[in-house]
Structure formats: C-alpha cells, structure tokens
Coordinates of C-alpha atoms and ligand atoms in Angstrom, one line a residue:
M18 CA -32.6 -61.2 -38.4
K19 CA -34.7 -62.6 -41.2
L20 CA -38.0 -60.7 -41.3
A21 CA -41.4 -62.0 -42.3
E22 CA -42.3 -61.4 -45.9
R23 CA -45.3 -59.3 -45.1
T24 CA -42.9 -56.7 -43.6
D25 CA -41.9 -55.7 -47.1
R26 CA -45.5 -54.6 -47.7
L27 CA -45.7 -52.4 -44.6
G28 CA -45.6 -48.8 -45.5
T29 CA -45.1 -45.8 -43.4
E30 CA -46.1 -42.1 -42.9
T31 CA -43.4 -40.2 -44.8
A32 CA -44.5 -36.9 -43.3
F33 CA -42.4 -38.0 -40.3
S34 CA -39.3 -37.9 -42.4
V35 CA -40.2 -34.4 -43.6
S36 CA -40.4 -33.5 -39.8
A37 CA -36.9 -34.9 -39.3
E38 CA -35.5 -32.8 -42.2
A39 CA -37.2 -29.7 -40.9
A40 CA -35.7 -30.4 -37.4
A41 CA -32.3 -30.8 -38.9
H42 CA -32.7 -27.5 -40.8
A43 CA -33.7 -25.8 -37.5
A44 CA -30.9 -27.4 -35.6
A45 CA -28.4 -25.8 -38.2
G46 CA -29.7 -22.4 -37.0
H47 CA -32.3 -21.7 -39.6
R48 CA -35.9 -20.5 -39.0
V49 CA -38.4 -23.2 -39.9
Y50 CA -42.1 -22.6 -40.6
P51 CA -43.7 -26.0 -39.9
F52 CA -46.6 -26.8 -42.2
H53 CA -45.8 -30.5 -42.6
L54 CA -47.4 -32.3 -39.8
G55 CA -51.1 -32.5 -38.7
D56 CA -50.1 -32.0 -35.1
I57 CA -51.6 -29.2 -32.9
D58 CA -49.3 -26.8 -31.1
L59 CA -52.2 -25.5 -28.9
P60 CA -52.2 -26.7 -25.3
T61 CA -54.7 -29.4 -24.2
P62 CA -57.5 -27.5 -22.4
E63 CA -57.0 -27.0 -18.7
P64 CA -60.2 -28.9 -17.6
V65 CA -58.9 -31.9 -19.5
V66 CA -55.4 -31.7 -17.9
Q67 CA -56.8 -31.2 -14.5
A68 CA -59.1 -34.3 -14.9
A69 CA -56.0 -36.4 -15.8
L70 CA -54.1 -35.2 -12.8
R71 CA -57.1 -35.9 -10.5
A72 CA -57.5 -39.4 -12.0
I73 CA -53.8 -40.2 -11.4
R74 CA -54.0 -39.1 -7.8
D75 CA -57.3 -41.1 -7.4
G76 CA -55.5 -44.2 -8.5
K77 CA -56.9 -44.6 -12.0
T78 CA -53.5 -46.1 -12.8
G79 CA -54.2 -49.8 -13.1
Y80 CA -55.7 -51.7 -16.0
C81 CA -59.3 -50.9 -17.0
P82 CA -61.8 -52.9 -19.1
P83 CA -60.4 -53.6 -22.7
A84 CA -63.2 -51.7 -24.3
G85 CA -62.7 -48.6 -22.2
I86 CA -64.2 -47.2 -19.0
P87 CA -68.0 -47.5 -19.1
E88 CA -68.6 -43.8 -18.4
L89 CA -66.5 -42.7 -21.5
R90 CA -68.0 -45.3 -23.7
A91 CA -71.6 -44.2 -22.7
A92 CA -70.7 -40.5 -23.1
L93 CA -69.2 -41.0 -26.5
A94 CA -72.2 -43.1 -27.6
E95 CA -74.5 -40.3 -26.6
D96 CA -72.3 -37.6 -28.2
I97 CA -72.2 -39.5 -31.6
S98 CA -75.8 -40.5 -31.4
R99 CA -76.7 -36.7 -31.1
S100 CA -74.3 -35.5 -33.9
H101 CA -75.2 -38.4 -36.3
G102 CA -79.0 -38.7 -35.6
L103 CA -78.4 -42.4 -34.7
R104 CA -78.9 -44.5 -31.6
Y105 CA -75.6 -45.9 -30.3
A106 CA -75.2 -47.5 -26.9
M107 CA -71.9 -48.1 -25.0
E108 CA -71.8 -51.6 -26.6
N109 CA -71.3 -49.8 -29.9
V110 CA -68.0 -48.1 -28.6
A111 CA -64.6 -49.5 -28.1
I112 CA -62.1 -47.0 -26.8
Q113 CA -58.7 -47.1 -28.6
P114 CA -55.2 -45.7 -28.1
G115 CA -55.7 -43.1 -30.8
G116 CA -57.9 -43.0 -33.9
K117 CA -55.2 -44.6 -36.0
P118 CA -55.4 -48.1 -34.5
V119 CA -59.0 -48.3 -35.7
I120 CA -57.7 -48.7 -39.3
G121 CA -55.8 -51.9 -38.6
K122 CA -58.3 -53.4 -36.3
F123 CA -61.1 -52.8 -38.8
L124 CA -59.2 -54.4 -41.6
R125 CA -58.2 -57.4 -39.4
S126 CA -61.8 -57.9 -38.4
V127 CA -63.5 -57.6 -41.8
M128 CA -61.0 -58.2 -44.6
N129 CA -60.2 -61.6 -46.0
P130 CA -56.9 -62.2 -48.0
G131 CA -57.4 -61.1 -51.6
D132 CA -60.3 -58.9 -50.9
E133 CA -60.3 -55.6 -52.8
V134 CA -60.4 -52.4 -50.7
L135 CA -61.3 -49.0 -52.2
Y136 CA -59.2 -46.3 -50.5
P137 CA -58.7 -42.6 -51.1
N138 CA -55.6 -41.6 -53.0
P139 CA -54.3 -38.9 -52.2
G140 CA -55.1 -40.1 -48.7
F141 CA -53.9 -40.9 -45.2
P142 CA -51.0 -43.3 -46.1
I143 CA -51.8 -45.8 -43.4
Y144 CA -54.7 -47.2 -45.3
E145 CA -52.6 -48.4 -48.3
S146 CA -49.9 -49.6 -45.9
L147 CA -52.2 -51.8 -43.8
I148 CA -54.4 -53.1 -46.5
G149 CA -51.3 -54.6 -48.2
Y150 CA -49.8 -55.7 -44.9
Y151 CA -52.9 -57.7 -43.9
G152 CA -53.1 -59.4 -47.4
G153 CA -55.8 -57.3 -49.1
R154 CA -55.6 -55.5 -52.4
G155 CA -55.7 -51.7 -52.3
V156 CA -57.6 -50.1 -55.1
P157 CA -57.2 -46.3 -55.1
Y158 CA -59.9 -43.7 -56.0
G159 CA -59.2 -40.0 -56.4
F160 CA -60.6 -36.5 -56.1
L161 CA -61.4 -33.8 -58.6
E162 CA -61.4 -30.0 -58.3
G163 CA -65.0 -28.9 -58.0
R164 CA -66.7 -25.5 -57.8
D165 CA -66.2 -24.9 -54.1
G166 CA -63.7 -27.6 -53.2
F167 CA -62.4 -31.1 -54.0
E168 CA -65.0 -33.7 -54.8
T169 CA -64.8 -37.5 -54.8
D170 CA -64.2 -38.9 -58.3
L171 CA -67.4 -40.9 -58.1
E172 CA -67.2 -42.3 -61.7
G173 CA -63.6 -43.4 -61.0
L174 CA -64.8 -45.0 -57.7
E175 CA -67.5 -47.0 -59.5
R176 CA -65.3 -48.0 -62.3
A177 CA -62.8 -49.5 -59.8
I178 CA -65.3 -51.9 -58.3
T179 CA -65.0 -55.6 -59.2
A180 CA -66.6 -58.8 -58.0
K181 CA -63.9 -58.9 -55.4
T182 CA -64.5 -55.5 -53.9
R183 CA -65.6 -55.8 -50.3
I184 CA -64.6 -52.7 -48.5
L185 CA -64.6 -48.9 -48.9
I186 CA -62.4 -46.6 -46.8
F187 CA -64.0 -43.3 -46.7
N188 CA -62.6 -40.1 -45.1
S189 CA -64.6 -36.8 -44.9
P190 CA -63.5 -34.1 -44.1
H191 CA -60.6 -35.4 -46.0
N192 CA -56.8 -35.4 -45.4
P193 CA -55.0 -34.0 -47.4
T194 CA -57.5 -32.2 -49.8
A195 CA -59.9 -31.0 -47.1
A196 CA -62.7 -32.4 -49.4
D197 CA -66.0 -32.3 -47.5
S198 CA -68.7 -34.4 -49.1
T199 CA -72.0 -32.6 -49.8
P200 CA -75.3 -34.3 -48.9
E201 CA -75.7 -35.2 -52.6
E202 CA -72.2 -36.8 -52.8
L203 CA -72.9 -38.8 -49.7
E204 CA -76.2 -40.0 -51.1
R205 CA -74.4 -41.3 -54.2
I206 CA -71.7 -43.0 -52.2
A207 CA -74.3 -44.6 -49.9
A208 CA -76.1 -45.9 -53.0
I209 CA -72.8 -47.5 -54.3
V210 CA -72.2 -49.0 -50.8
R211 CA -75.7 -50.6 -50.7
R212 CA -75.6 -51.7 -54.4
H213 CA -72.3 -53.5 -53.9
D214 CA -72.8 -54.7 -50.3
L215 CA -69.6 -53.1 -49.0
A216 CA -68.3 -52.7 -45.4
V217 CA -67.1 -49.2 -44.7
L218 CA -64.5 -47.7 -42.6
C219 CA -65.7 -44.0 -42.0
D220 CA -62.7 -42.1 -40.9
E221 CA -64.2 -39.1 -39.2
A222 CA -61.0 -37.7 -37.6
Y223 CA -61.9 -34.2 -38.6
F224 CA -65.7 -34.4 -38.2
D225 CA -65.7 -31.8 -35.4
V226 CA -63.0 -29.6 -36.9
R227 CA -65.5 -27.3 -38.7
Y228 CA -65.6 -23.6 -39.3
S229 CA -69.0 -23.3 -41.1
G230 CA -71.7 -25.5 -42.6
T231 CA -73.4 -28.5 -41.0
P232 CA -71.5 -31.8 -40.5
V233 CA -73.2 -34.7 -42.2
S234 CA -71.9 -38.2 -41.9
L235 CA -72.2 -41.0 -44.5
V236 CA -73.1 -43.3 -41.5
S237 CA -76.3 -41.3 -41.0
L238 CA -77.8 -42.4 -44.3
P239 CA -80.4 -45.2 -44.4
G240 CA -79.0 -48.7 -44.2
L241 CA -75.4 -47.4 -43.6
A242 CA -74.9 -47.6 -39.8
E243 CA -74.9 -51.4 -39.8
R244 CA -72.2 -51.4 -42.5
C245 CA -69.9 -48.7 -41.1
L246 CA -67.3 -48.5 -38.4
I247 CA -66.6 -44.8 -37.3
L248 CA -63.0 -43.9 -36.6
Y249 CA -63.4 -41.3 -33.9
T250 CA -60.5 -39.4 -32.3
F251 CA -60.0 -37.0 -29.4
S252 CA -56.6 -35.9 -31.0
K253 CA -57.9 -32.9 -33.1
K254 CA -61.0 -31.6 -31.3
F255 CA -59.5 -31.5 -27.9
A256 CA -55.8 -30.8 -28.9
M257 CA -54.8 -34.2 -27.5
T258 CA -52.7 -35.7 -30.4
G259 CA -50.0 -37.0 -28.0
W260 CA -52.4 -38.4 -25.4
R261 CA -53.3 -41.2 -27.9
L262 CA -57.1 -41.5 -27.5
G263 CA -59.8 -42.4 -29.9
A264 CA -62.6 -44.9 -30.5
A265 CA -64.1 -47.4 -32.8
V266 CA -67.9 -46.9 -33.1
G267 CA -70.2 -49.2 -35.0
P268 CA -72.2 -52.5 -35.1
R269 CA -71.9 -54.5 -31.9
N270 CA -70.4 -57.7 -33.4
L271 CA -67.7 -55.7 -35.1
V272 CA -67.0 -53.7 -31.9
E273 CA -66.7 -57.0 -30.0
A274 CA -64.1 -58.2 -32.6
V275 CA -62.2 -54.9 -32.2
T276 CA -62.4 -55.3 -28.4
R277 CA -60.9 -58.7 -28.6
L278 CA -58.0 -57.2 -30.7
N279 CA -57.6 -54.7 -27.9
V280 CA -57.2 -57.5 -25.5
N281 CA -54.5 -59.0 -27.7
D282 CA -52.8 -55.8 -28.7
E283 CA -52.6 -53.5 -25.6
S284 CA -55.1 -54.9 -22.9
C285 CA -56.6 -51.5 -22.6
T286 CA -56.1 -47.8 -23.5
N287 CA -54.4 -45.6 -20.9
H288 CA -56.8 -45.6 -17.9
F289 CA -56.4 -42.0 -16.6
S290 CA -56.4 -40.4 -20.0
Q291 CA -59.9 -41.8 -20.5
H292 CA -61.1 -39.8 -17.4
A293 CA -59.6 -36.7 -19.0
A294 CA -61.3 -37.3 -22.2
L295 CA -64.6 -37.8 -20.3
A296 CA -64.1 -34.3 -18.8
G297 CA -63.6 -32.9 -22.2
L298 CA -66.6 -34.6 -23.8
T299 CA -69.0 -33.7 -21.0
G300 CA -67.6 -30.3 -20.1
D301 CA -68.1 -26.8 -21.4
P302 CA -68.6 -27.0 -25.3
G303 CA -66.9 -23.6 -25.4
V304 CA -63.6 -25.2 -24.6
P305 CA -63.3 -27.1 -27.9
R306 CA -64.9 -24.2 -29.8
R307 CA -62.0 -21.9 -28.8
I308 CA -59.6 -24.4 -30.4
I309 CA -61.6 -24.1 -33.6
E310 CA -61.6 -20.3 -33.4
S311 CA -57.8 -20.3 -33.3
L312 CA -57.6 -22.7 -36.2
R313 CA -60.1 -20.5 -38.1
E314 CA -57.8 -17.4 -37.8
R315 CA -54.9 -19.5 -39.0
R316 CA -56.9 -20.8 -42.0
D317 CA -58.0 -17.3 -43.0
R318 CA -54.5 -15.8 -42.7
A319 CA -52.9 -18.7 -44.6
Y320 CA -55.5 -18.6 -47.4
A321 CA -55.2 -14.9 -47.8
V322 CA -51.5 -15.1 -48.6
L323 CA -51.7 -18.4 -50.6
S324 CA -54.5 -17.3 -52.9
D325 CA -52.5 -14.2 -53.7
I326 CA -49.5 -16.2 -55.1
R327 CA -49.2 -16.1 -58.9
G328 CA -49.7 -19.5 -60.4
V329 CA -51.3 -20.9 -57.2
R330 CA -54.9 -22.0 -57.0
C331 CA -56.5 -22.8 -53.6
Y332 CA -59.9 -23.4 -52.0
L333 CA -61.1 -22.1 -48.6
P334 CA -62.2 -25.2 -46.9
E335 CA -65.0 -25.3 -44.3
S336 CA -63.4 -28.1 -42.2
S337 CA -60.1 -29.9 -41.3
F338 CA -56.9 -27.9 -40.8
Y339 CA -55.3 -28.4 -44.3
L340 CA -55.0 -26.3 -47.4
Y341 CA -54.2 -28.3 -50.6
P342 CA -53.2 -25.7 -53.2
N343 CA -52.6 -26.5 -56.9
V344 CA -49.1 -25.3 -57.6
T345 CA -48.7 -26.5 -61.2
E346 CA -48.5 -23.1 -62.8
A347 CA -46.2 -21.6 -60.2
M348 CA -43.8 -24.7 -60.6
K349 CA -43.8 -24.3 -64.4
R350 CA -42.9 -20.6 -64.2
K351 CA -40.1 -21.4 -61.8
N352 CA -38.8 -24.3 -63.8
L353 CA -39.1 -26.7 -60.9
A354 CA -39.0 -30.3 -62.2
G355 CA -40.8 -32.2 -59.5
Y356 CA -42.1 -32.4 -56.0
E357 CA -38.8 -33.0 -54.2
E358 CA -37.1 -30.0 -55.9
L359 CA -40.0 -27.8 -55.0
R360 CA -40.1 -29.0 -51.3
L361 CA -36.4 -29.1 -50.6
R362 CA -35.7 -25.7 -52.3
A363 CA -38.6 -24.1 -50.4
L364 CA -37.2 -25.5 -47.1
Q365 CA -33.6 -24.3 -47.9
E366 CA -34.5 -20.9 -49.3
T367 CA -37.5 -19.9 -47.2
G368 CA -37.7 -22.3 -44.2
V369 CA -41.2 -23.2 -45.2
S370 CA -41.7 -27.0 -44.6
F371 CA -44.6 -28.9 -46.1
C372 CA -45.6 -32.2 -47.5
T373 CA -46.6 -32.7 -51.2
R374 CA -49.1 -34.9 -52.9
A375 CA -46.4 -37.6 -53.1
H376 CA -46.6 -38.1 -49.3
F377 CA -50.2 -39.3 -49.7
G378 CA -49.9 -42.3 -52.0
R379 CA -48.6 -43.1 -55.4
P380 CA -49.9 -40.6 -58.1
L381 CA -52.7 -42.2 -60.2
P382 CA -52.3 -42.7 -63.9
G383 CA -53.3 -39.5 -65.9
E384 CA -52.6 -37.1 -63.0
R385 CA -51.0 -34.0 -64.4
D386 CA -51.4 -31.3 -61.8
Y387 CA -49.1 -30.7 -58.8
Y388 CA -50.4 -30.1 -55.2
I389 CA -48.8 -29.4 -51.8
R390 CA -50.4 -29.8 -48.4
L391 CA -50.1 -27.1 -45.8
A392 CA -51.2 -28.0 -42.3
Y393 CA -51.8 -24.9 -40.2
S394 CA -52.5 -26.6 -36.9
G395 CA -48.9 -26.5 -35.6
I396 CA -47.9 -22.9 -36.4
G397 CA -49.2 -19.6 -35.0
A398 CA -51.0 -17.0 -37.2
D399 CA -48.2 -14.5 -37.4
L400 CA -45.6 -17.0 -38.4
I401 CA -48.1 -18.4 -41.0
E402 CA -48.2 -15.0 -42.6
E403 CA -44.4 -14.5 -42.4
G404 CA -43.5 -17.9 -43.7
L405 CA -46.1 -17.9 -46.6
S406 CA -45.0 -14.4 -47.6
R407 CA -41.5 -15.8 -48.0
F408 CA -42.9 -18.7 -50.0
K409 CA -44.8 -16.3 -52.2
K410 CA -41.6 -14.3 -52.9
F411 CA -39.7 -17.6 -53.6
L412 CA -42.3 -18.9 -56.1
E413 CA -42.8 -15.5 -57.8
G414 CA -39.1 -14.6 -57.9
Ligands
PLP23 N1 -57.3 -40.4 -39.9 C1 -56.8 -39.3 -40.6 C2 -57.4 -38.9 -41.9 C3 -55.8 -38.5 -40.0 O1 -55.3 -37.5 -40.7 C4 -55.3 -38.9 -38.7 C5 -54.1 -38.1 -38.2 O2 -53.6 -37.3 -38.7 C6 -55.8 -40.1 -38.1 C7 -56.8 -40.8 -38.7 C8 -55.3 -40.6 -36.8 O3 -55.3 -39.7 -35.8 P1 -55.0 -40.1 -34.3 O4 -54.4 -41.5 -34.3 O5 -54.1 -39.1 -33.8 O6 -56.3 -40.1 -33.6

C-alpha cells in the first residue's frame, strides 16, 4: 500500500517502545522497576467507578452530544472558572476522548500550512509530531536549570520568533522537566504572546497534580483567555488514564471548531465515562487529594535516593509526577558513551526502566548535559526505594 507523503512526518511516543522493552525483560523472569511511563498504577476512585456502573445500567450507552453531556461541560466550566479566576460557561468546553486529542484538534483549527509553532523541547513528543504532520513548522524552545527548578529559556524563546510565528505551545507543570512557571515567568511569556499576537495551546495536564505552592495559569493573565485553548484531562487527577477523558476549554468559536472535529473524528466521547467524571468532579475533594498524597510520598522517597547518588543533580518539584535529574557527571565517571548505553545497561543490570532526554525531542544545538526522566506514578514507594538504590549502586560502582 502506498501511503500519503505526510505519513512520513508523523512521529510517535517512543516511551511506548521503552515499555515494550521493559515488558520483555520482565517476561524473561527479571524484576523490572517501571519508571518509564506517565501512567498511574493507583485505582480509579470508587465513587467514580460506581458512577460509571450506574450510568451503564441506566442506559447511558448510546451516542451523546458531540461536545459532551451538558452536566459535565457545565461542571468543568465552573471548576476551571474557580481555579483560574475566569468566567467560562459550558459553551467554552468541548469534552474529548483524553487530553491528547486536544493537541491535534487545536492545530487543525488554528494552524495554516507553513505557520511556525513554538513548542517545548524537551517536551511531550506529540507536539512535534502533529505540527509537522499537519503542515506547520515546529520551532523548539528549551529550559535552563534555575535556582529551585527548571525555567523556560525565555531569551531562546524570543530569539526563535519570526514574522511567520503564529502559535505557542506551552506546558506548565512541564513534562518531562517538572518545570513549574513562576508568576514572573508567566508575566514575561504573556507579554511575548501579546506582543507577537500568538495563539496558545496551554497544556495543563498536570495543573492539579500539585504538592505545594499555588497553581497559576498563563490563561489567567490579562488578555490571554481569548488567545488560549486549555488542554484539560481527567487522566492524572482522578487516576483515569485508561478511561480516555479530557476537554478543550477556551474561546467559543475555537471550541465550536473543535466540536466539529469531534463530529468528524469520533461523534462523541464515551457517554457513560462522562457520568463517572462528573461524579469525580462534583464529589468529595478528599478523593483526588488522597491520590496526590500517595504521589507525594513516592516523590519524596525517590528524591531522597536520587539526590544521594554521586554525580547526579536533582530538583524536588512541587508538581507533576516526574523527576528529571542531570546525570552528566555520573555518566562520565562510569564511562557511559550515550543515552542508550545508560538506559539499556541500567535495565539489564538493575531492572530500572526509564526514558531519557532523547525520548522528548531532538537535542538542541549546544546542549551538553545529560538528563533522564523518572515517572513515579506507576510504581509503589517501597519498590521506588529498592529500584533506585540498585540504580545508585550501578552508577557509583
Ligand atoms: N500533555 C502532557 C504534557 C502529557 O504528559 C500527557 C500525558 O502523559 C498528555 C498531555 C495527555 O494525557 P491524556 O491523553 O491521558 O489526557
């Protein structure tokens, strides 16, 4: 079969091939410590599960409106209005089968062929893949090691802007670095957006996965709400990654365009899952908080071992469920030539499985340091300690 030319430009999420390698290693009888995928091994909360079962029994099994059931759209509009200090109505919300589909639907709705799109690199690999697939030109911007965590390379971002730049993809809290923009950084980014009249995809997949500090959104700054589409997801906050449920939240005309894409792509998002999400969203806030508390314990236990490894430098992030240590010194001491040697030897010799910077976009010119990404959402606290202690012995040995 001869495929369309654009298929050559479609990328993928290489973290899934790391999963396959880890599974093969486990199938061969080895213990594997899974730090590679941002999946959650905690169960979906019982009230959400019960609401789904009830909805199935009540016959919520047919098609529903393409933009989602009105009750969920209204509840989410209210929830985001409260957390962002904005006024969204249900017309500003289109329910989606996951947060991920918002990326492609946003690009198809606002990007013209040849438009330049600023996107984070390292970053979620789907941005780069879909910008190219839909005929745009992806222009990467990076991150720098700051005092308390990673910071957006604002000078690099501004330098990358040309007369063709139309769109900014922005993700905070950030996957993979766990960078969490300060109010000052957000002010500076908002100024750039206004000055260059950019449309923004604000990927807030980890907005509610927070251990301390107050969440602030770029969308809340003056003049930004009318330029931004929020990527919202139920995946992380409610441990619902496999349910595939998220939303696009933003200006009405853009949400209408996204809804027309819903009609064309999938008709509607799973009907009974939406009733389950509604129960989560309007139920006891202690339920998602307990998920955060489990993740916090994992973060603290992982950080304690990692930051004690010779030649490894690591921040303690306030949000997301990723650690992104700098392993340059440790690799040098152990004579490891590159990312794949580090990753494969760690898997074979310790069972610890993780992604590296190379899974999050092509390294930028001038990058000299080496980083790995550890997701602690899919592995319990005791195994985190056991696995990372083995990793420490491996790196220091
Ligand atoms: N955006 C970022 C930055 C992510 O890390 C993810 C998932 O890992 C998503 C979006 C999509 O999440 P989902 O489709 O499960 O809602």
